[in-house]
Amino acid sequence: MLKIALLQIAPRDTLEENLKKGVEYCRRAAALGADIALFPEMWSSGYRIYNRPAEEWTAEAVPVDGAFAGAFGGLARELHMAVGITLLERWEGGGPRNTLVLFDRFGERRLVYAKVHTCDFDAERYLTAGEDFYTAGLDTAQGPVQVGAMICYDREFPESARILMLKGAELILVPNACPMEINRLSELRARAYENMAAIATCNYPDTVPDCNGGSSVFDGVAYLPQLEGSRDTCVLQAGGEEGIYLAELDLEQLRAYRRREVQGNAYRRPSKYGLLVDPKRDEPFIRADYRG
């Protein structure tokens, strides 16, 4: 069983304090036997971007090859545990990015993913959007697993998880910072079901403004031969409290399911989907500056 630790924890006021708390909780997760530890969205700054001048919070960005991210790479190597650390990334190509860096248990950087679907209707308009979705092979103590990532609002676009599935993702990591209510949880359930992929989401606890915990793992396995009907794919659903929430993912069960079932890539008809990538359809239904 692959053990995934969701670090549903509240940030502190400074980068240095978030580093210290993040290290502490990674150590706790490793003591629980976790193979992967995942942070909520933009842990370096605690996603404190609302009701602040943009020039103030964008100045808090840090590089992916800097001391903050590097500390978690060293920690991953020390603990022999993969770490998905999130940060407001200082990016030389433009404005800062909302980024996940995944280190393997040897401290090697395996994946850098910047949020593609930034919330441009609000403060995230000052961020630079990521350019693509990526997957990477992750060597764990439980064997290799192909991992991809989405960040928060990405989940609301089915294309995000679909592309990751087509690139081989078995497990999709989703750092988050918003209320996980029934509709968003339903999106995650749907993304897992339709792509036969496990989806692990880590949110901030309910002590953080506009967040409510609810971190979750859906294993993507809706049917088993020994069961007459479908099964609940939710293998973990956290409450609102701060803490480490540990889920076990049966990779062999997931892989067997993908070999025999019909979701995912089995009966797709890509030639019929041209409208999805037609640039003439890029115009939104609402104006970007609409506020009700």
XYZ file of C-alpha atoms in Angstrom:
292
model
C 0.000 0.000 0.000
C 1.253 3.465 -0.934
C 0.764 5.825 2.026
C -0.054 9.457 1.235
C 0.083 12.058 4.007
C -2.069 15.142 3.458
C -0.618 17.960 5.570
C -3.808 19.881 6.331
C -2.073 22.568 8.367
C -2.408 26.316 8.912
C 0.379 28.616 7.750
C 2.234 31.129 9.874
C 3.168 34.701 9.097
C 6.616 34.401 7.509
C 8.526 32.245 5.066
C 10.898 31.160 7.818
C 8.033 30.100 10.103
C 6.364 28.169 7.296
C 9.637 26.415 6.568
C 10.010 25.420 10.217
C 6.417 24.205 10.535
C 6.565 22.401 7.218
C 9.695 20.522 8.242
C 8.096 19.575 11.557
C 5.029 18.106 9.889
C 7.052 16.255 7.274
C 8.942 14.587 10.110
C 5.632 13.628 11.739
C 4.358 12.220 8.441
C 7.500 10.133 7.986
C 7.111 8.772 11.518
C 3.620 7.611 10.497
C 5.121 5.671 7.586
C 4.138 8.016 4.762
C 5.634 7.472 1.306
C 4.497 10.908 0.052
C 3.728 14.103 1.989
C 1.650 16.781 0.250
C 1.195 20.431 1.280
C -1.755 22.767 0.633
C -1.511 25.356 -2.129
C 1.272 27.958 -2.029
C 2.602 26.914 1.388
C 5.619 29.255 1.252
C 3.350 32.297 1.739
C 0.242 30.553 3.083
C -1.697 31.695 0.012
C -2.043 35.128 1.621
C -2.770 37.016 -1.579
C -6.229 38.473 -0.951
C -6.911 41.932 0.489
C -3.243 42.849 0.096
C -1.544 45.036 -2.534
C -0.262 42.866 -5.372
C 3.220 44.368 -5.186
C 3.410 43.298 -1.543
C 2.529 39.632 -1.916
C 4.225 39.089 -5.266
C 7.468 40.254 -3.617
C 7.250 37.166 -1.369
C 7.975 34.806 -4.280
C 10.919 32.414 -3.978
C 12.761 30.433 -6.693
C 12.310 26.691 -7.106
C 16.073 26.228 -6.854
C 16.370 28.411 -3.731
C 16.831 27.661 -0.056
C 13.132 27.178 0.779
C 12.398 24.443 -1.755
C 15.897 23.037 -1.371
C 15.334 22.481 2.346
C 12.475 20.118 1.520
C 14.605 18.315 -1.038
C 17.198 17.663 1.637
C 14.484 16.626 4.070
C 12.989 14.178 1.541
C 16.402 12.550 1.212
C 16.884 12.425 4.993
C 13.426 10.993 5.681
C 13.410 8.708 2.624
C 9.954 10.131 1.789
C 8.710 12.028 -1.268
C 7.626 15.603 -0.528
C 5.271 17.752 -2.605
C 6.086 21.291 -1.448
C 4.169 24.290 -2.784
C 5.313 27.860 -3.202
C 4.767 31.228 -4.732
C 7.502 30.867 -7.329
C 9.754 33.702 -8.415
C 9.925 33.120 -12.137
C 12.342 34.836 -14.454
C 9.974 34.540 -17.425
C 7.455 36.984 -15.968
C 5.288 37.409 -12.877
C 5.345 34.821 -10.076
C 3.792 31.393 -10.476
C 1.703 29.150 -8.215
C 3.887 26.056 -8.150
C 4.303 22.525 -6.812
C 7.759 20.974 -6.559
C 7.842 17.218 -6.029
C 10.993 15.683 -4.578
C 11.469 11.919 -4.518
C 12.744 9.969 -1.509
C 16.313 10.504 -2.700
C 15.893 14.284 -2.660
C 15.823 14.565 -6.450
C 13.422 17.037 -8.046
C 11.064 14.930 -10.127
C 8.320 17.384 -11.053
C 7.817 21.147 -11.204
C 4.257 22.123 -12.047
C 2.893 25.681 -12.247
C -0.884 26.153 -12.047
C -2.298 26.378 -15.565
C -5.798 27.626 -14.718
C -5.016 30.658 -12.583
C -8.034 32.435 -11.096
C -7.726 35.470 -13.342
C -11.079 36.802 -12.165
C -9.410 37.718 -8.858
C -5.989 38.299 -7.274
C -4.370 35.485 -9.245
C -4.519 37.668 -12.354
C -1.078 38.877 -11.257
C 0.355 35.375 -11.575
C 1.881 33.841 -14.665
C -0.007 30.710 -15.698
C 1.812 27.430 -16.230
C 2.349 26.184 -19.761
C 1.489 22.478 -19.625
C 0.646 19.430 -17.513
C 3.412 16.998 -16.654
C 3.873 13.542 -15.202
C 6.917 11.885 -13.700
C 7.873 8.481 -12.416
C 8.273 8.452 -8.653
C 10.366 5.744 -7.003
C 8.796 4.897 -3.636
C 9.436 2.203 -1.061
C 6.231 0.583 -2.378
C 7.494 0.593 -5.959
C 7.244 3.055 -8.838
C 4.173 5.204 -9.431
C 3.460 7.666 -12.241
C 2.474 11.002 -10.707
C 0.956 14.188 -12.103
C -0.372 17.382 -10.520
C -3.189 19.902 -10.682
C -3.598 22.896 -8.370
C -6.984 23.957 -6.964
C -8.927 25.678 -9.806
C -7.365 23.259 -12.345
C -9.759 20.630 -11.005
C -12.731 22.544 -12.450
C -11.565 21.825 -15.989
C -11.919 18.126 -16.898
C -9.212 18.550 -19.529
C -6.584 18.916 -16.781
C -6.989 15.421 -15.373
C -7.713 13.958 -18.813
C -4.369 15.157 -20.185
C -2.572 13.819 -17.112
C -4.256 10.435 -17.584
C -3.231 10.387 -21.246
C 0.345 11.107 -20.119
C 0.208 8.074 -17.865
C -0.682 9.515 -14.454
C -1.842 6.923 -11.921
C -1.880 9.396 -9.036
C -2.727 13.101 -9.318
C -1.647 15.395 -6.479
C -3.856 18.441 -5.898
C -2.719 21.209 -3.518
C -5.736 23.358 -2.642
C -6.818 26.591 -0.915
C -10.600 27.065 -0.997
C -13.775 25.684 0.599
C -14.145 22.005 -0.271
C -17.922 21.881 -0.532
C -20.073 19.218 -2.176
C -19.634 20.436 -5.754
C -15.851 20.639 -5.629
C -15.674 17.262 -3.918
C -17.931 15.928 -6.669
C -15.515 17.273 -9.274
C -12.654 15.370 -7.681
C -14.736 12.216 -7.503
C -15.638 12.612 -11.168
C -12.043 13.269 -12.266
C -10.958 10.081 -10.478
C -13.831 8.012 -11.907
C -13.632 9.159 -15.516
C -9.843 8.746 -15.717
C -9.430 5.664 -13.507
C -6.815 7.610 -11.548
C -6.261 8.250 -7.858
C -6.610 11.894 -6.809
C -5.168 13.202 -3.536
C -6.164 16.739 -2.499
C -4.665 18.690 0.406
C -6.493 21.791 1.658
C -5.938 24.241 4.513
C -7.880 23.628 7.754
C -10.961 25.580 8.773
C -8.940 28.040 10.875
C -7.674 29.567 7.619
C -9.992 32.165 5.996
C -12.067 30.809 3.101
C -10.894 27.236 3.720
C -12.556 24.376 5.565
C -10.264 21.346 5.478
C -11.951 18.462 3.710
C -8.726 17.070 2.258
C -9.488 13.864 0.400
C -8.260 10.868 -1.547
C -10.320 9.142 -4.236
C -8.734 5.909 -5.475
C -10.574 5.854 -8.836
C -11.674 2.206 -8.523
C -15.460 2.181 -8.919
C -16.011 -1.535 -9.574
C -14.504 -4.720 -8.179
C -15.212 -8.231 -9.498
C -16.344 -9.453 -6.089
C -18.903 -6.644 -5.674
C -22.321 -6.648 -7.302
C -22.543 -2.893 -7.732
C -20.239 0.083 -7.572
C -18.160 1.086 -4.576
C -17.323 4.440 -2.981
C -14.003 5.592 -4.434
C -13.401 7.936 -1.477
C -10.798 6.317 0.756
C -10.188 9.413 2.904
C -12.247 12.480 3.762
C -10.815 14.795 6.400
C -12.798 17.043 8.681
C -11.934 20.683 9.210
C -9.279 20.298 11.898
C -5.566 20.822 11.444
C -3.597 17.607 11.233
C -1.957 14.924 9.137
C -4.418 12.737 7.276
C -2.958 9.460 6.053
C -4.497 7.469 3.207
C -3.491 4.092 1.811
C -3.625 3.584 -1.939
C -3.673 0.059 -3.390
C -1.694 0.517 -6.593
C -2.025 -3.109 -7.702
C -5.807 -2.897 -7.389
C -5.817 0.342 -9.402
C -3.627 -1.121 -12.146
C -5.731 -4.278 -12.424
C -8.841 -2.099 -12.642
C -7.339 -0.007 -15.434
C -6.556 -3.122 -17.441
C -10.134 -4.426 -17.402
C -12.473 -1.418 -17.184
C -13.802 0.980 -19.797
C -13.255 4.523 -18.472
C -10.125 6.534 -19.194
C -8.777 6.070 -22.698
C -10.640 2.906 -23.715
C -13.369 4.256 -26.016
C -12.491 7.906 -26.564
C -13.144 9.528 -29.956
C -10.656 12.431 -30.125
C -11.567 13.194 -33.740
C -14.963 14.391 -32.467
C -13.539 16.829 -29.915
C -12.127 19.502 -32.212
C -14.421 22.193 -30.819
C -12.604 21.916 -27.473
C -9.435 23.352 -28.995
C -11.011 25.769 -31.456
C -9.500 29.217 -30.689
C -12.740 30.855 -31.837
C -14.373 29.366 -28.725
C -11.959 31.026 -26.271
C -14.323 33.902 -25.544
C -15.792 33.411 -22.015
C -19.497 33.561 -21.266
C -18.830 36.337 -18.745
C -16.441 39.269 -18.866
C -13.257 38.895 -16.833
C -14.118 42.107 -14.939
C -17.673 41.045 -14.063
C -18.431 41.269 -10.316
C -22.178 40.764 -10.181
